[in-house]
Amino acid sequence: MRQTVRRGHPVPEAANVTRRRTMIVPVLAALVILATIPWAIVDTIATGRVYLFSWQFLAELPRRFTGAGRLRFLLQPTLAILLGVRGGVADARAGTPPYLFSLLCVGGRRRNLLRSGAATISTLLAMGIILDVVFQWVLYRAVHPGPALLIGPILICAPYAVSRGLTTRLVR
């Protein structure tokens, strides 16, 4: 790692510091999911079913939209839409095709587009997963990693991709 000197003190290169800082929340989300896996295994063995594919999950799903955790169902998509608008404006200025169209139809750029989108929403996505785990504990006194990995990305990725593509079209 390259070092610069500011007022006699070595300072790490800004890009490396930023990269490390942006990885804190995603790493924390991965640790939270890893910590919940033993509970999910015990629950699966005790009940003989996988929670995500059970009737209990479907019955408890409406409770997620009411009570203690309902604000996140507004905040997470709203933030994802704002990030999508910002990305769409940048795409329009760069002259690139709309995000969702390119992601689905232009194979050569797919990997770069996925990386760009993931880098933009990774912290928000990780926060969504962490919040889902916390609210599962608050609402149900049990934690299941499957729904946390399913609901968080749906609330964030779909609004992000659609808003980024629509913004690119509208700005042009």
CSV table of C-alpha atoms in Angstrom, one decimal:
chain,number,residue,atom,x,y,z
A,1,MET,CA,0.0,0.0,0.0
A,2,ARG,CA,1.3,3.4,-1.0
A,3,GLN,CA,1.7,6.0,1.7
A,4,THR,CA,1.5,9.8,1.3
A,5,VAL,CA,2.9,12.2,3.9
A,6,ARG,CA,0.7,14.9,5.4
A,7,ARG,CA,2.2,17.2,8.0
A,8,GLY,CA,4.9,14.7,8.8
A,9,HIS,CA,2.5,11.7,9.3
A,10,PRO,CA,2.1,8.9,6.8
A,11,VAL,CA,-1.5,8.6,5.5
A,12,PRO,CA,-2.8,5.5,3.6
A,13,GLU,CA,-4.0,6.0,0.1
A,14,ALA,CA,-7.6,7.3,0.1
A,15,ALA,CA,-9.0,4.6,-2.3
A,16,ASN,CA,-7.8,1.8,0.0
A,17,VAL,CA,-9.3,3.4,3.1
A,18,THR,CA,-12.6,4.0,1.3
A,19,ARG,CA,-12.7,0.4,0.0
A,20,ARG,CA,-12.1,-0.9,3.5
A,21,ARG,CA,-14.8,1.4,5.0
A,22,THR,CA,-17.4,0.4,2.4
A,23,MET,CA,-16.8,-3.2,3.2
A,24,ILE,CA,-17.6,-3.0,6.9
A,25,VAL,CA,-21.4,-3.3,6.7
A,26,PRO,CA,-21.4,-6.1,4.1
A,27,VAL,CA,-18.9,-8.1,6.2
A,28,LEU,CA,-21.0,-7.5,9.2
A,29,ALA,CA,-24.1,-8.7,7.3
A,30,ALA,CA,-22.2,-11.9,6.3
A,31,LEU,CA,-21.2,-12.5,9.9
A,32,VAL,CA,-24.8,-11.9,11.1
A,33,ILE,CA,-26.1,-14.5,8.5
A,34,LEU,CA,-23.3,-17.0,9.5
A,35,ALA,CA,-24.3,-16.5,13.2
A,36,THR,CA,-28.0,-17.3,12.4
A,37,ILE,CA,-27.3,-20.5,10.4
A,38,PRO,CA,-27.0,-22.8,13.5
A,39,TRP,CA,-30.4,-21.6,14.7
A,40,ALA,CA,-31.9,-22.4,11.3
A,41,ILE,CA,-30.3,-25.8,11.3
A,42,VAL,CA,-31.7,-26.6,14.8
A,43,ASP,CA,-35.1,-25.3,13.8
A,44,THR,CA,-35.1,-27.4,10.6
A,45,ILE,CA,-34.1,-30.5,12.5
A,46,ALA,CA,-36.7,-29.9,15.3
A,47,THR,CA,-39.6,-29.1,12.9
A,48,GLY,CA,-38.7,-31.2,9.9
A,49,ARG,CA,-39.2,-28.3,7.5
A,50,VAL,CA,-37.2,-25.4,6.0
A,51,TYR,CA,-38.8,-22.2,7.3
A,52,LEU,CA,-38.5,-20.3,4.0
A,53,PHE,CA,-40.5,-23.0,2.2
A,54,SER,CA,-43.1,-23.5,4.9
A,55,TRP,CA,-46.7,-22.4,5.5
A,56,GLN,CA,-45.5,-20.7,8.7
A,57,PHE,CA,-43.4,-18.3,6.6
A,58,LEU,CA,-46.4,-17.4,4.4
A,59,ALA,CA,-48.6,-17.0,7.5
A,60,GLU,CA,-46.1,-14.7,9.2
A,61,LEU,CA,-45.3,-12.7,6.1
A,62,PRO,CA,-48.1,-10.1,6.6
A,63,ARG,CA,-46.7,-9.4,10.1
A,64,ARG,CA,-43.5,-8.1,8.5
A,65,PHE,CA,-45.5,-5.3,7.0
A,66,THR,CA,-47.0,-4.1,10.2
A,67,GLY,CA,-45.7,-3.2,13.6
A,68,ALA,CA,-42.1,-2.6,14.6
A,69,GLY,CA,-40.4,-3.1,11.2
A,70,ARG,CA,-42.8,-1.5,8.7
A,71,LEU,CA,-40.8,1.7,8.1
A,72,ARG,CA,-38.0,-0.2,6.5
A,73,PHE,CA,-40.4,-1.3,3.7
A,74,LEU,CA,-40.6,2.3,2.8
A,75,LEU,CA,-37.1,3.5,3.5
A,76,GLN,CA,-35.1,0.7,1.8
A,77,PRO,CA,-36.9,1.0,-1.6
A,78,THR,CA,-36.8,4.8,-1.4
A,79,LEU,CA,-33.1,4.8,-0.9
A,80,ALA,CA,-32.6,2.2,-3.6
A,81,ILE,CA,-34.7,4.4,-6.0
A,82,LEU,CA,-32.6,7.4,-5.2
A,83,LEU,CA,-29.4,5.5,-5.8
A,84,GLY,CA,-30.9,4.2,-9.1
A,85,VAL,CA,-31.7,7.8,-10.2
A,86,ARG,CA,-28.1,8.8,-9.4
A,87,GLY,CA,-26.8,5.9,-11.4
A,88,GLY,CA,-29.2,6.5,-14.3
A,89,VAL,CA,-28.2,10.2,-14.6
A,90,ALA,CA,-24.5,9.0,-14.7
A,91,ASP,CA,-25.4,6.4,-17.4
A,92,ALA,CA,-27.2,9.0,-19.5
A,93,ARG,CA,-24.3,11.5,-19.3
A,94,ALA,CA,-21.9,8.7,-20.2
A,95,GLY,CA,-24.1,7.7,-23.2
A,96,THR,CA,-24.6,4.1,-22.1
A,97,PRO,CA,-27.8,2.2,-22.7
A,98,PRO,CA,-30.4,1.9,-19.8
A,99,TYR,CA,-29.2,-0.3,-17.0
A,100,LEU,CA,-31.9,-2.9,-16.9
A,101,PHE,CA,-31.9,-3.3,-20.7
A,102,SER,CA,-28.1,-3.6,-20.8
A,103,LEU,CA,-28.2,-6.1,-17.9
A,104,LEU,CA,-30.7,-8.3,-19.6
A,105,CYS,CA,-29.7,-8.0,-23.3
A,106,VAL,CA,-26.1,-6.9,-23.7
A,107,GLY,CA,-24.0,-9.8,-22.7
A,108,GLY,CA,-20.6,-8.2,-23.0
A,109,ARG,CA,-21.2,-5.6,-20.4
A,110,ARG,CA,-23.2,-7.7,-17.9
A,111,ARG,CA,-20.3,-8.4,-15.5
A,112,ASN,CA,-19.3,-4.7,-15.3
A,113,LEU,CA,-22.9,-3.6,-14.8
A,114,LEU,CA,-23.5,-6.2,-12.0
A,115,ARG,CA,-20.3,-5.0,-10.3
A,116,SER,CA,-21.3,-1.3,-10.7
A,117,GLY,CA,-24.8,-2.0,-9.3
A,118,ALA,CA,-23.5,-4.2,-6.5
A,119,ALA,CA,-20.9,-1.6,-5.5
A,120,THR,CA,-23.6,1.1,-5.4
A,121,ILE,CA,-26.1,-0.8,-3.3
A,122,SER,CA,-23.9,-3.2,-1.3
A,123,THR,CA,-24.1,-1.2,1.9
A,124,LEU,CA,-27.9,-0.7,1.6
A,125,LEU,CA,-28.4,-4.3,0.8
A,126,ALA,CA,-26.3,-5.4,3.7
A,127,MET,CA,-28.3,-3.0,6.0
A,128,GLY,CA,-31.5,-4.6,4.7
A,129,ILE,CA,-30.3,-8.0,5.6
A,130,ILE,CA,-29.2,-7.0,9.1
A,131,LEU,CA,-32.5,-5.1,9.7
A,132,ASP,CA,-34.5,-8.2,8.6
A,133,VAL,CA,-32.6,-10.4,11.1
A,134,VAL,CA,-33.1,-7.8,13.9
A,135,PHE,CA,-36.8,-7.5,13.1
A,136,GLN,CA,-37.2,-11.3,12.9
A,137,TRP,CA,-35.8,-11.5,16.4
A,138,VAL,CA,-38.1,-8.7,17.6
A,139,LEU,CA,-41.3,-10.0,16.0
A,140,TYR,CA,-40.9,-13.7,16.2
A,141,ARG,CA,-38.1,-14.3,18.8
A,142,ALA,CA,-36.5,-16.5,16.2
A,143,VAL,CA,-34.1,-15.8,13.3
A,144,HIS,CA,-34.1,-17.5,9.9
A,145,PRO,CA,-31.4,-16.5,7.4
A,146,GLY,CA,-33.4,-17.5,4.3
A,147,PRO,CA,-36.0,-14.8,4.5
A,148,ALA,CA,-33.4,-12.2,5.4
A,149,LEU,CA,-31.5,-13.1,2.2
A,150,LEU,CA,-34.7,-13.0,0.2
A,151,ILE,CA,-36.7,-10.0,1.4
A,152,GLY,CA,-33.8,-7.5,1.7
A,153,PRO,CA,-32.6,-8.0,-1.9
A,154,ILE,CA,-36.1,-7.9,-3.3
A,155,LEU,CA,-36.8,-4.6,-1.5
A,156,ILE,CA,-33.6,-3.1,-2.8
A,157,CYS,CA,-32.5,-4.6,-6.1
A,158,ALA,CA,-35.7,-4.4,-8.1
A,159,PRO,CA,-36.4,-0.7,-7.3
A,160,TYR,CA,-32.7,0.1,-8.0
A,161,ALA,CA,-32.6,-1.6,-11.4
A,162,VAL,CA,-35.9,-0.2,-12.6
A,163,SER,CA,-35.2,3.4,-11.4
A,164,ARG,CA,-31.8,3.4,-12.9
A,165,GLY,CA,-33.0,2.3,-16.3
A,166,LEU,CA,-36.0,4.6,-16.3
A,167,THR,CA,-33.9,7.6,-15.3
A,168,THR,CA,-31.4,6.9,-18.1
A,169,ARG,CA,-34.3,7.0,-20.6
A,170,LEU,CA,-35.9,10.1,-19.1
A,171,VAL,CA,-32.6,12.1,-18.9
A,172,ARG,CA,-31.9,11.4,-22.6
